[in-house]
Short mmCIF file of C-alpha atoms and ligand atoms in Angstrom, two decimals:
data_model
loop_
_atom_site.label_atom_id
_atom_site.label_comp_id
_atom_site.label_asym_id
_atom_site.label_seq_id
_atom_site.Cartn_x
_atom_site.Cartn_y
_atom_site.Cartn_z
CA MET H 11 133.22 179.49 343.17
CA LYS H 12 133.10 182.86 342.37
CA TYR H 13 130.03 182.74 340.04
CA LEU H 14 127.90 179.95 341.95
CA ILE H 15 128.49 182.37 345.48
CA LEU H 16 126.60 185.21 343.19
CA ARG H 17 124.11 183.03 342.41
CA ARG H 18 123.12 181.61 345.19
CA VAL H 19 123.48 185.34 346.60
CA VAL H 20 120.83 185.88 343.73
CA GLN H 21 118.27 183.33 343.36
CA ILE H 22 117.98 183.79 347.34
CA LEU H 23 117.50 187.78 347.32
CA ILE H 24 115.42 187.50 345.25
CA LEU H 25 112.95 184.95 346.88
CA ALA H 26 113.83 187.30 349.83
CA LEU H 27 112.69 190.78 348.36
CA PHE H 28 109.65 188.21 346.82
CA ALA H 29 108.52 186.34 350.37
CA PHE H 30 108.66 189.17 353.12
CA SER H 31 105.78 191.95 352.43
CA ALA H 32 108.59 195.01 354.07
CA PHE H 33 110.09 194.54 350.31
CA ASP H 34 106.35 194.55 348.58
CA PHE H 35 107.56 198.31 347.09
CA ILE H 36 110.87 196.17 345.26
CA LEU H 37 108.82 193.47 344.06
CA LYS H 38 105.83 192.48 344.69
CA GLY H 39 103.63 189.26 343.16
CA ASP H 40 105.54 185.89 342.10
CA LEU H 41 107.40 185.26 339.59
CA SER H 42 104.30 184.60 337.34
CA SER H 43 103.93 187.75 337.08
CA SER H 44 104.80 190.82 339.61
CA LYS H 45 105.50 194.39 339.83
CA LEU H 46 109.14 196.33 340.29
CA PHE H 47 108.99 198.99 342.33
CA SER H 48 104.97 199.37 342.32
CA THR H 49 105.31 200.66 339.17
CA ILE H 50 107.25 198.02 336.33
CA PRO H 51 104.85 195.37 335.77
CA LEU H 52 106.66 191.88 335.22
CA SER H 53 105.45 188.85 333.47
CA ASP H 54 106.19 185.46 332.91
CA PRO H 55 106.05 185.57 328.97
CA PHE H 56 105.17 181.38 328.53
CA ALA H 57 101.54 182.22 330.80
CA VAL H 58 101.09 185.45 328.76
CA LEU H 59 100.98 183.02 326.05
CA GLN H 60 99.00 180.66 327.62
CA ILE H 61 96.97 182.17 328.75
CA TYR H 62 95.98 184.51 325.06
CA LEU H 63 95.78 181.04 323.45
CA ALA H 64 93.13 180.26 325.94
CA SER H 65 91.26 183.15 327.04
CA PHE H 66 91.77 184.84 322.97
CA SER H 67 92.52 188.23 325.21
CA ILE H 68 95.35 189.74 327.23
CA ASP H 69 95.48 192.78 329.46
CA PHE H 70 97.73 195.25 328.64
CA MET H 71 99.42 195.26 331.91
CA ALA H 72 100.33 191.77 331.64
CA LEU H 73 101.32 192.08 327.93
CA LEU H 74 103.58 195.07 329.05
CA GLY H 75 104.97 192.56 331.73
CA ALA H 76 105.98 189.51 329.56
CA CYS H 77 107.51 192.44 326.63
CA VAL H 78 109.46 193.61 329.17
CA VAL H 79 110.79 189.87 330.24
CA LEU H 80 111.12 188.65 327.23
CA VAL H 81 113.12 191.46 325.85
CA LEU H 82 115.72 191.53 328.96
CA TYR H 83 116.08 187.71 328.23
CA GLY H 84 115.64 187.60 324.86
CA VAL H 85 118.56 190.68 324.04
CA PHE H 86 121.05 190.15 326.58
CA LEU H 87 121.05 188.01 329.38
CA GLY H 88 119.72 184.19 327.60
CA ARG H 89 118.23 180.92 329.53
CA ALA H 90 119.57 183.12 332.98
CA PHE H 91 116.58 182.83 334.55
CA CYS H 92 116.25 179.12 334.75
CA ALA H 93 120.47 179.42 336.55
CA TRP H 94 119.83 182.83 338.83
CA VAL H 95 116.15 183.32 339.37
CA CYS H 96 114.51 180.15 339.35
CA PRO H 97 113.73 178.28 342.56
CA VAL H 98 113.73 175.50 341.00
CA ASN H 99 117.59 175.61 340.50
CA LEU H 100 117.93 175.52 343.49
CA ILE H 101 116.57 172.08 344.17
CA THR H 102 117.82 170.37 341.44
CA ASP H 103 121.34 171.31 341.56
CA PHE H 104 121.16 170.44 345.33
CA ALA H 105 120.25 166.91 343.62
CA ALA H 106 122.89 166.23 341.42
CA PHE H 107 125.35 167.27 343.92
CA VAL H 108 123.60 164.11 345.77
CA ARG H 109 124.04 162.14 343.01
CA VAL H 110 127.54 163.04 342.17
CA LYS H 111 128.35 162.09 345.62
CA PHE H 112 126.67 159.22 345.93
CA GLY H 113 127.57 158.35 343.22
CA PHE H 114 124.13 156.72 342.02
CA LYS H 115 124.29 155.17 338.41
CA SER H 116 121.37 155.80 335.87
CA ASN H 117 119.01 153.94 335.02
CA LYS H 118 118.94 153.22 332.01
CA SER H 119 115.27 152.12 330.87
CA LEU H 120 115.13 156.09 332.10
CA VAL H 121 116.61 157.74 329.44
CA LEU H 122 115.24 161.20 328.39
CA SER H 123 115.40 163.07 324.59
CA LYS H 124 116.81 166.29 325.06
CA ASN H 125 113.75 167.10 323.01
CA LEU H 126 111.37 166.05 325.12
CA ARG H 127 110.87 169.41 326.58
CA TYR H 128 109.86 170.62 323.46
CA TYR H 129 107.19 168.51 322.39
CA LEU H 130 105.56 169.15 325.96
CA LEU H 131 105.50 172.80 325.70
CA ILE H 132 104.09 172.42 322.10
CA LEU H 133 101.03 169.48 324.03
CA VAL H 134 101.14 173.14 326.33
CA LEU H 135 100.09 175.01 324.32
CA ILE H 136 98.21 173.41 322.42
CA LEU H 137 96.34 171.98 325.65
CA SER H 138 95.90 175.08 326.40
CA PHE H 139 94.09 176.76 323.36
CA THR H 140 91.47 173.30 323.22
CA LEU H 141 90.72 173.56 326.85
CA SER H 142 90.80 176.95 327.44
CA LEU H 143 92.92 177.35 330.96
CA PRO H 144 97.31 178.03 331.02
CA VAL H 145 97.90 174.06 331.08
CA PHE H 146 101.40 174.30 332.48
CA GLU H 147 100.69 176.92 335.15
CA GLY H 148 97.63 174.48 336.69
CA ILE H 149 100.25 172.14 337.86
CA SER H 150 103.12 174.61 337.21
CA TYR H 151 105.78 172.93 340.16
CA ILE H 152 107.94 176.08 339.12
CA GLY H 153 104.44 177.96 340.86
CA ILE H 154 104.24 175.88 343.67
CA VAL H 155 107.44 175.62 344.72
CA HIS H 156 108.07 179.57 344.47
CA ARG H 157 104.42 180.29 345.52
CA GLY H 158 104.82 178.05 348.67
CA ILE H 159 107.75 179.51 349.78
CA ILE H 160 106.65 183.34 349.52
CA PHE H 161 102.63 182.30 350.85
CA GLY H 162 103.46 179.78 352.95
CA GLY H 163 101.53 176.25 353.47
CA ALA H 164 103.69 172.80 353.97
CA SER H 165 102.56 171.38 350.76
CA TRP H 166 104.92 172.55 348.40
CA LEU H 167 107.98 170.91 350.39
CA PHE H 168 106.18 167.90 349.37
CA VAL H 169 106.97 168.77 344.83
CA ALA H 170 110.34 170.18 346.12
CA PHE H 171 110.57 166.24 347.72
CA VAL H 172 109.18 164.71 344.69
CA ILE H 173 111.61 166.74 342.02
CA PHE H 174 114.11 166.10 344.48
CA CYS H 175 114.16 162.27 343.35
CA ILE H 176 113.18 162.54 339.97
CA ASP H 177 116.68 164.08 339.18
CA ALA H 178 118.48 162.93 342.79
CA PHE H 179 117.64 158.44 342.04
CA LEU H 180 116.03 158.40 338.80
CA SER H 181 117.46 160.53 335.80
CA PRO H 182 120.06 163.01 335.98
CA ARG H 183 118.48 166.89 335.62
CA ALA H 184 115.67 165.62 334.37
CA THR H 185 113.39 168.22 335.41
CA CYS H 186 115.19 171.12 333.81
CA SER H 187 117.44 169.78 331.18
CA HIS H 188 114.23 167.46 329.89
CA LEU H 189 111.38 168.24 330.98
CA CYS H 190 110.75 171.73 331.67
CA PRO H 191 108.69 173.59 328.88
CA LEU H 192 109.16 176.46 330.50
CA GLY H 193 112.96 176.38 330.31
CA ALA H 194 112.45 175.43 326.67
CA PHE H 195 110.84 178.13 326.16
CA TYR H 196 113.20 180.40 327.43
CA ALA H 197 115.86 178.20 325.32
CA LEU H 198 113.83 179.04 322.14
CA MET H 199 112.97 182.68 322.67
CA THR H 200 117.44 183.59 323.77
CA ARG H 201 119.18 182.43 320.46
CA PHE H 202 120.59 184.81 320.02
CA ALA H 203 120.78 186.59 323.61
CA LEU H 204 124.18 189.02 323.84
CA LEU H 205 125.51 186.97 327.03
CA LYS H 206 127.06 184.01 326.04
CA ILE H 207 130.26 181.83 327.73
CA GLU H 208 133.33 182.31 325.38
CA HIS H 209 135.72 179.31 325.13
CA LYS H 210 139.63 179.56 324.29
CA VAL H 211 140.36 176.51 322.77
CA SER H 212 144.23 177.95 322.98
CA LYS H 213 143.93 177.94 326.67
CA CYS H 214 141.93 174.94 327.45
CA THR H 215 143.41 172.02 328.65
CA LYS H 216 140.96 168.84 327.75
CA CYS H 217 139.99 168.45 330.81
CA TYR H 218 136.57 168.64 330.66
CA HIS H 219 135.33 169.96 334.18
CA CYS H 220 132.86 172.09 332.62
CA VAL H 221 131.45 168.89 330.33
CA SER H 222 131.19 167.16 333.68
CA VAL H 223 129.71 170.43 335.89
CA CYS H 224 127.39 171.60 332.90
CA PRO H 225 123.71 170.47 333.68
CA GLU H 226 123.50 171.22 329.44
CA LYS H 227 126.27 169.22 328.05
CA GLN H 228 125.51 168.99 324.67
CA VAL H 229 125.63 173.59 324.26
CA LEU H 230 129.91 172.76 324.86
CA TRP H 231 130.36 170.30 321.94
CA MET H 232 133.53 173.18 320.80
CA ILE H 233 135.13 172.31 324.21
CA GLY H 234 138.82 171.20 323.07
CA LYS H 235 138.27 171.52 319.68
CA GLU H 236 137.73 175.23 318.74
CA SER H 237 137.65 178.77 320.12
CA ALA H 238 133.14 179.45 320.07
CA SER H 239 130.84 180.99 322.09
CA VAL H 240 128.05 179.13 322.95
CA ASN H 241 125.83 179.76 320.67
CA SER H 242 122.84 177.37 322.05
CA GLY H 243 119.35 179.03 323.75
CA GLU H 244 120.15 175.95 325.75
CA CYS H 245 122.56 177.26 328.01
CA ILE H 246 121.55 178.64 331.16
CA ARG H 247 124.79 180.77 331.54
CA CYS H 248 125.47 179.94 334.68
CA GLY H 249 129.16 180.18 334.82
CA ARG H 250 129.44 176.66 336.48
CA CYS H 251 132.66 175.70 333.85
CA ILE H 252 133.74 178.92 334.27
CA ASP H 253 134.42 178.52 338.10
CA VAL H 254 135.62 175.00 336.99
CA CYS H 255 138.10 176.14 334.46
CA ASN H 256 141.21 176.12 336.08
CA ASP H 257 143.16 176.76 332.70
CA ASP H 258 141.13 180.04 332.07
CA ALA H 259 139.63 178.94 329.42
CA LEU H 260 136.12 180.40 329.21
CA SER H 261 134.98 183.64 330.50
CA PHE H 262 131.89 185.52 330.31
CA ASN H 263 131.45 188.01 327.04
CA ILE H 264 129.00 190.59 325.87
CA PHE H 265 129.31 191.42 322.89
CA ASP H 266 131.15 188.99 320.29
CA LEU H 267 133.73 191.21 318.69
CA ARG H 268 136.50 190.17 320.94
CA LYS H 269 136.62 187.01 318.84
CA LYS H 270 136.45 188.51 315.75
CA ASP H 271 139.52 190.56 317.37
CA GLU H 272 142.09 187.88 318.22
CA LYS H 273 141.32 186.05 314.74
CA MET Z 5 131.79 146.45 353.01
CA GLU Z 6 130.99 148.48 350.05
CA SER Z 7 127.86 146.40 350.02
CA ARG Z 8 126.91 147.57 352.68
CA ARG Z 9 127.28 151.32 351.72
CA GLU Z 10 125.88 150.30 348.60
CA PHE Z 11 122.47 148.25 350.22
CA PHE Z 12 122.30 151.51 352.33
CA ILE Z 13 121.99 153.54 349.65
CA LYS Z 14 119.84 151.57 347.17
CA SER Z 15 117.18 151.39 350.76
CA PHE Z 16 117.33 155.51 350.92
CA LYS Z 17 116.83 155.56 347.79
CA GLY Z 18 114.15 153.32 347.35
CA LEU Z 19 112.29 154.67 350.31
CA CYS Z 20 112.68 158.54 348.90
CA LEU Z 21 110.63 157.77 346.25
CA CYS Z 22 107.91 155.69 347.76
CA ALA Z 23 107.29 158.69 350.04
CA GLY Z 24 107.77 161.00 346.39
CA GLY Z 25 105.00 158.68 345.06
CA GLY Z 26 102.96 158.49 347.89
CA PHE Z 27 102.51 162.59 348.26
CA LEU Z 28 101.43 162.25 344.49
CA ALA Z 29 98.50 159.86 345.13
CA THR Z 30 97.40 161.67 348.28
CA LEU Z 31 97.11 164.36 346.06
CA ALA Z 32 95.11 162.25 343.18
CA LEU Z 33 93.28 161.06 345.42
CA LYS Z 34 92.26 164.58 347.43
CA ALA Z 35 89.18 164.89 347.88
CA ASP Z 36 88.44 168.64 349.57
CA GLU Z 37 85.04 169.37 348.08
CA GLY Z 38 85.28 172.43 350.76
CA VAL Z 39 83.01 175.62 349.60
CA PHE Z 40 84.73 178.69 348.56
CA LEU Z 41 83.94 182.23 346.88
CA ARG Z 42 86.12 183.90 344.41
CA PRO Z 43 87.52 187.62 344.95
CA PRO Z 44 85.22 190.27 342.89
CA GLY Z 45 85.26 190.09 339.46
CA ALA Z 46 85.97 186.60 338.58
CA GLU Z 47 81.90 185.38 339.24
CA ASP Z 48 82.51 183.87 335.82
CA GLU Z 49 84.90 180.25 337.47
CA GLU Z 50 85.77 179.57 333.01
CA ARG Z 51 86.85 182.87 332.18
CA PHE Z 52 88.19 183.01 335.39
CA LEU Z 53 90.55 180.18 335.23
CA SER Z 54 91.38 180.71 331.84
CA LYS Z 55 92.82 183.89 332.62
CA CYS Z 56 94.28 183.91 336.14
CA ILE Z 57 97.81 184.15 335.94
CA ARG Z 58 98.73 183.02 340.18
CA CYS Z 59 100.53 185.47 340.72
CA GLY Z 60 99.37 186.29 343.79
CA LEU Z 61 99.05 190.43 343.65
CA CYS Z 62 95.08 190.42 344.20
CA VAL Z 63 95.94 188.68 347.78
CA LYS Z 64 98.65 191.34 348.65
CA ALA Z 65 96.31 194.39 347.37
CA CYS Z 66 93.57 192.90 349.87
CA PRO Z 67 94.26 195.60 353.48
CA TYR Z 68 91.78 193.12 354.51
CA ASP Z 69 93.64 189.77 353.66
CA THR Z 70 90.60 188.39 352.88
CA LEU Z 71 91.96 186.14 350.06
CA LYS Z 72 94.20 183.82 350.35
CA LEU Z 73 95.70 181.51 347.27
CA ALA Z 74 95.12 177.59 347.44
CA SER Z 75 97.88 175.33 348.07
CA LEU Z 76 97.65 171.79 346.23
CA LEU Z 77 95.54 171.03 349.34
CA ASP Z 78 93.33 173.47 349.16
CA ALA Z 79 89.41 172.99 347.00
CA PRO Z 80 90.30 175.59 344.43
CA ALA Z 81 92.80 175.28 341.56
CA ASN Z 82 96.14 175.01 342.76
CA GLY Z 83 97.68 178.95 342.98
CA THR Z 84 94.24 180.63 342.38
CA PRO Z 85 93.13 183.09 344.94
CA PHE Z 86 89.95 182.50 346.92
CA PHE Z 87 88.12 183.37 350.26
CA LYS Z 88 85.90 181.82 353.48
CA PRO Z 89 83.62 184.12 354.65
CA ARG Z 90 82.74 183.19 357.42
CA GLU Z 91 86.65 183.29 358.92
CA ILE Z 92 87.58 187.22 356.65
CA PRO Z 93 84.74 188.30 355.04
CA CYS Z 94 85.14 190.50 351.73
CA TYR Z 95 84.67 194.69 353.20
CA LEU Z 96 84.33 195.34 350.08
CA CYS Z 97 86.57 198.48 349.01
CA GLU Z 98 84.97 201.10 347.30
CA ASP Z 99 88.23 201.32 345.18
CA ILE Z 100 88.13 197.48 345.08
CA PRO Z 101 92.31 196.96 344.97
CA CYS Z 102 92.26 193.47 344.51
CA ILE Z 103 91.34 194.27 341.46
CA LYS Z 104 92.98 197.09 340.53
CA ASP Z 105 96.05 195.12 340.95
CA CYS Z 106 94.81 191.75 338.60
CA PRO Z 107 97.75 191.90 335.81
CA THR Z 108 95.74 190.26 333.79
CA ASP Z 109 91.58 191.22 333.86
CA ALA Z 110 90.89 188.16 335.56
CA LEU Z 111 88.67 190.43 337.86
CA ASP Z 112 87.05 191.78 335.67
CA LYS Z 113 88.23 195.74 334.92
CA ASN Z 114 84.12 196.93 334.27
CA TYR Z 115 83.78 196.75 337.82
CA LEU Z 116 86.16 199.98 338.19
CA LYS Z 117 84.21 201.90 336.18
CA LYS Z 118 82.11 204.36 338.12
CA GLU Z 119 78.69 203.22 337.09
CA ASN Z 120 80.05 199.52 338.55
CA GLY Z 121 81.56 199.51 341.50
CA VAL Z 122 81.07 197.03 344.39
CA LYS Z 123 77.24 197.10 344.72
CA GLU Z 124 77.43 195.11 341.45
CA LEU Z 125 79.63 192.30 342.22
CA LYS Z 126 78.41 188.67 341.91
CA MET Z 127 80.71 186.55 344.18
CA GLY Z 128 77.64 184.73 345.69
CA ILE Z 129 74.92 183.63 347.15
CA ALA Z 130 73.86 184.54 351.35
CA ILE Z 131 70.94 182.02 351.94
CA VAL Z 132 69.71 181.18 355.98
CA ASP Z 133 69.42 178.11 357.05
CA SER Z 134 65.86 178.31 359.03
CA ALA Z 135 66.43 175.17 360.84
CA SER Z 136 69.57 176.92 362.85
CA CYS Z 137 68.59 180.43 362.42
CA VAL Z 138 67.36 181.53 365.92
CA ALA Z 139 65.09 184.47 364.99
CA HIS Z 140 63.70 181.49 363.07
CA TRP Z 141 62.69 179.98 366.57
CA GLY Z 142 61.73 183.13 367.57
CA ILE Z 143 64.62 185.29 369.51
CA GLN Z 144 65.83 187.67 367.94
CA CYS Z 145 68.67 188.50 366.61
CA ASP Z 146 69.33 190.82 363.87
CA ALA Z 147 73.05 190.71 363.43
CA CYS Z 148 73.19 189.50 359.90
CA TYR Z 149 70.91 192.22 358.91
CA ARG Z 150 72.79 194.86 360.85
CA ALA Z 151 76.08 193.60 359.24
CA CYS Z 152 75.00 193.94 355.25
CA PRO Z 153 76.33 196.50 353.64
CA LEU Z 154 73.94 196.46 351.35
CA ILE Z 155 71.02 196.69 354.57
CA ASP Z 156 67.31 196.66 353.72
CA LYS Z 157 68.19 195.85 350.71
CA ALA Z 158 70.41 192.61 350.11
CA LEU Z 159 69.44 191.76 353.31
CA LYS Z 160 65.26 192.88 354.66
CA ILE Z 161 63.68 191.34 357.68
CA GLU Z 162 60.16 190.06 357.33
CA THR Z 163 57.81 190.03 360.04
CA LYS Z 164 55.53 187.39 360.64
CA ARG Z 165 52.95 186.97 363.92
CA ASN Z 166 54.52 183.53 366.07
CA GLU Z 167 51.47 181.56 366.58
CA ARG Z 168 53.34 179.98 369.59
CA THR Z 169 53.44 182.51 371.77
CA ALA Z 170 50.43 184.41 370.18
CA LYS Z 171 51.79 188.10 371.32
CA HIS Z 172 55.90 187.96 369.57
CA ALA Z 173 56.65 188.13 365.77
CA PHE Z 174 58.71 186.61 364.00
CA LEU Z 175 61.63 188.97 363.07
CA LEU Z 176 63.08 186.31 359.51
CA PRO Z 177 66.39 187.92 357.61
CA VAL Z 178 65.57 187.57 354.23
CA VAL Z 179 67.53 187.66 351.45
CA ASP Z 180 67.38 189.11 348.01
CA HIS Z 181 68.92 187.69 345.28
CA GLU Z 182 69.29 190.35 342.97
CA TYR Z 183 71.27 192.90 345.31
CA CYS Z 184 72.82 190.26 347.90
CA VAL Z 185 76.64 190.79 346.53
CA GLY Z 186 78.19 188.35 348.29
CA CYS Z 187 80.37 189.38 350.26
CA GLY Z 188 80.10 187.54 353.60
CA LEU Z 189 79.64 190.11 356.17
CA CYS Z 190 76.34 188.39 357.60
CA GLU Z 191 78.06 184.89 357.68
CA LYS Z 192 81.37 186.53 359.81
CA ALA Z 193 78.54 187.97 361.76
CA CYS Z 194 76.45 185.07 362.53
CA ILE Z 195 75.77 184.21 366.10
CA THR Z 196 74.86 180.46 365.66
CA GLU Z 197 78.29 177.89 366.44
CA GLU Z 198 78.45 177.31 362.62
CA ALA Z 199 77.05 179.82 360.67
CA ALA Z 200 72.72 179.54 359.76
CA ILE Z 201 73.46 182.06 356.76
CA ARG Z 202 75.56 181.12 354.67
CA VAL Z 203 77.40 182.78 351.24
CA LEU Z 204 77.69 179.96 348.84
CA PRO Z 205 79.23 180.50 344.58
CA ARG Z 206 76.34 181.80 342.76
CA ASN Z 207 75.84 178.15 340.14
CA TYR Z 208 75.61 176.33 343.48
CA VAL Z 209 72.31 178.10 344.60
CA LEU Z 210 70.62 179.86 341.20
CA GLY Z 211 68.05 177.86 339.31
CA LYS Z 212 66.28 178.75 335.48
CA ALA Z 213 63.09 178.70 334.82
CA GLY Z 214 64.12 178.68 331.09
CA ALA Z 215 62.59 181.02 328.54
CA HIS Z 216 59.28 179.81 327.73
CA TYR Z 217 57.12 181.58 330.63
CA VAL Z 218 55.42 184.51 329.77
CA LYS Z 219 54.64 187.16 333.01
CA GLY Z 220 51.35 188.18 332.48
CA TRP Z 221 52.61 191.54 334.16
CA ASP Z 222 55.21 192.24 332.01
CA LYS Z 223 55.06 194.53 329.15
CA GLN Z 224 58.52 193.03 327.69
CA ASP Z 225 56.95 189.87 328.43
CA GLU Z 226 53.76 190.35 326.84
CA ASN Z 227 56.09 190.53 323.76
CA LYS Z 228 56.82 187.23 323.10
CA LEU Z 229 53.65 185.87 322.38
CA LYS Z 230 53.25 188.88 318.80
CA ASN Z 231 52.96 186.19 315.68
CA VAL Z 232 53.09 183.07 318.38
CA GLY Z 233 51.16 180.77 316.36
CA THR Z 234 48.17 179.78 318.80
CA GLN Z 235 46.98 176.82 316.91
CA ARG Z 236 48.38 174.13 318.42
CA LYS Z 237 48.53 170.56 316.60
CA LEU Z 238 47.94 168.06 318.94
CA ASP Z 239 47.63 164.17 317.88
CA ASP Z 240 44.15 163.32 318.12
CA LYS Z 241 45.96 159.42 317.01
CA LYS Z 242 48.39 159.47 319.91
CA ALA Z 243 46.08 159.03 322.83
CA LYS Z 244 43.64 156.49 321.33
CA ASP Z 245 46.32 155.01 320.18
CA TYR Z 246 47.79 154.65 323.56
CA LEU Z 247 44.95 153.52 325.03
CA ASN Z 248 44.26 150.70 322.30
CA ALA Z 249 48.16 149.69 321.74
CA GLU Z 250 49.62 149.88 325.48
CA ASP Z 251 48.65 146.94 327.40
CA LEU Z 252 46.98 148.82 330.06
CA LEU Z 253 44.51 146.20 331.59
S1 SF4 Q 13 128.37 176.72 330.20
FE1 SF4 Q 13 127.04 174.61 330.51
S2 SF4 Q 13 127.12 174.74 332.83
FE2 SF4 Q 13 128.03 176.65 332.16
S3 SF4 Q 13 126.30 178.33 331.73
FE3 SF4 Q 13 126.53 177.21 329.79
S4 SF4 Q 13 125.15 175.38 329.88
FE4 SF4 Q 13 125.78 176.16 332.14
S1 SF4 Q 14 86.69 194.50 347.55
FE1 SF4 Q 14 88.38 194.85 349.46
S2 SF4 Q 14 87.97 193.33 350.91
FE2 SF4 Q 14 87.14 193.11 348.96
S3 SF4 Q 14 88.72 191.34 348.44
FE3 SF4 Q 14 88.56 193.09 347.43
S4 SF4 Q 14 90.32 194.33 348.63
FE4 SF4 Q 14 89.73 191.63 349.91
S1 SF4 Q 15 95.84 189.24 340.52
FE1 SF4 Q 15 94.78 188.21 338.86
S2 SF4 Q 15 95.92 187.55 337.87
FE2 SF4 Q 15 97.18 187.16 339.90
S3 SF4 Q 15 95.95 185.59 341.09
FE3 SF4 Q 15 94.32 187.66 341.31
S4 SF4 Q 15 92.59 186.76 340.42
FE4 SF4 Q 15 95.16 186.15 339.79
S1 SF4 Q 16 76.55 188.14 351.57
FE1 SF4 Q 16 74.94 188.96 353.38
S2 SF4 Q 16 76.37 190.75 353.90
FE2 SF4 Q 16 77.10 190.82 351.87
S3 SF4 Q 16 74.95 191.59 350.07
FE3 SF4 Q 16 74.69 189.72 350.92
S4 SF4 Q 16 73.26 189.90 352.59
FE4 SF4 Q 16 74.63 191.22 352.54
#
């Protein structure tokens, strides 16, 4: 439970820092662009890319902010944005919980491909260019939910509800693992990030608890087969697998060095 | 027992899906055509929409809470900043903090340069509804005129004889489109139940005469006449053909 609780604390803390103007000196703006301690710019690199394609110019501030975020996730944290920052994760995790609790079966007619999000990503970029609009920013449910929490209003609640319905009743983990172009963007950008999940096969008892809780099951192909790190950019570093593993076979690992020593 | 539980779960599921779908349908059908103004430096809507990252930093920067971010149910594009001057107008801060804090240049940074400044902004244009403006009735009111930060430039008072009383003058507010920045202070100040002076986006209001007119009193314009062929070629057959061929009688 350790990482799960830590993750919820971080998610809610970040939302709170954004939402209360008393904390404006720490974090001001929203997830698409903000200022940390009133000096460090942070921008969503995917949004900045869309704006660049739409307008063929980009302000230095936004570019700098995008670089800061890209380096943070791309070099160190991987796709951790999805698990630790994005407010939609709260909804989809809850939907997954409800789904498992009530034992909803997946709808056979609605099986989405994991690659769908990459096609959507490409589509978004092409449309941004042809329509001269940052297309995903216009419809981004992440933005709607996040801004709704920060700036108030009620319509976002319905969007959150729709996301919940899709994930809980229609198709498991549809939003984050199959549709979200931002998640796909981070998955591509963070392929070589340092923070990884490490699996030691010698300790694994093949209970597959980890695979059953993982929102991106395909990245855990090595469970029970060999000692390896989760190398896919699609791993959101939520640490659920570590939490549920009773045999200590999984752990976070920043530098891949330890593993090499053991061999 | 089991089937009953299943039935409940199924119906709950269906209900949720219907509610969700229903909401999406309302969004698709939403027809709020409310008029709204964009923050300083966003006069070119197309350019603005291509650049705004929807961060709300301008909203947070405004000391008067003028700007709001559009939610799904507002008229402007979801997540973009706008304001309604009758609620809170733009007070034309000298240092324009909203533009300063915009990370993407969606709000045009050119206005931050000394020579431009707030007086060059073009957020909208005020227009007077002469039917409901009490000054046009002959009642004295200069609330909007006094409120205008560009008084006597953007908003002037024009006097006209009141034929009805033959003693009094009309003091009529008149907007000069060259100077009006569209701050909305006049709309906010207007005393009538619904503002008789309203600020609208410029493209709602302004016409365009076309380039082919020549103002005789403008030296620059006269240049247009240089090297212009004055020989107008009229097709004299055209008129005849028309008279003969068209069944006029
Ligand atoms: S192992 Fe699975 S659950 Fe854990 S962070 Fe990676 S993808 Fe997520
Ligand atoms: S100029 Fe000042 S009052 Fe007007 S929108 Fe910007 S911050 Fe607000
Ligand atoms: S600060 Fe700029 S990018 Fe951010 S919401 Fe305002 S106009 Fe858009
Ligand atoms: S909007 Fe009204 S108050 Fe503002 S400059 Fe124009 S006429 Fe003056």
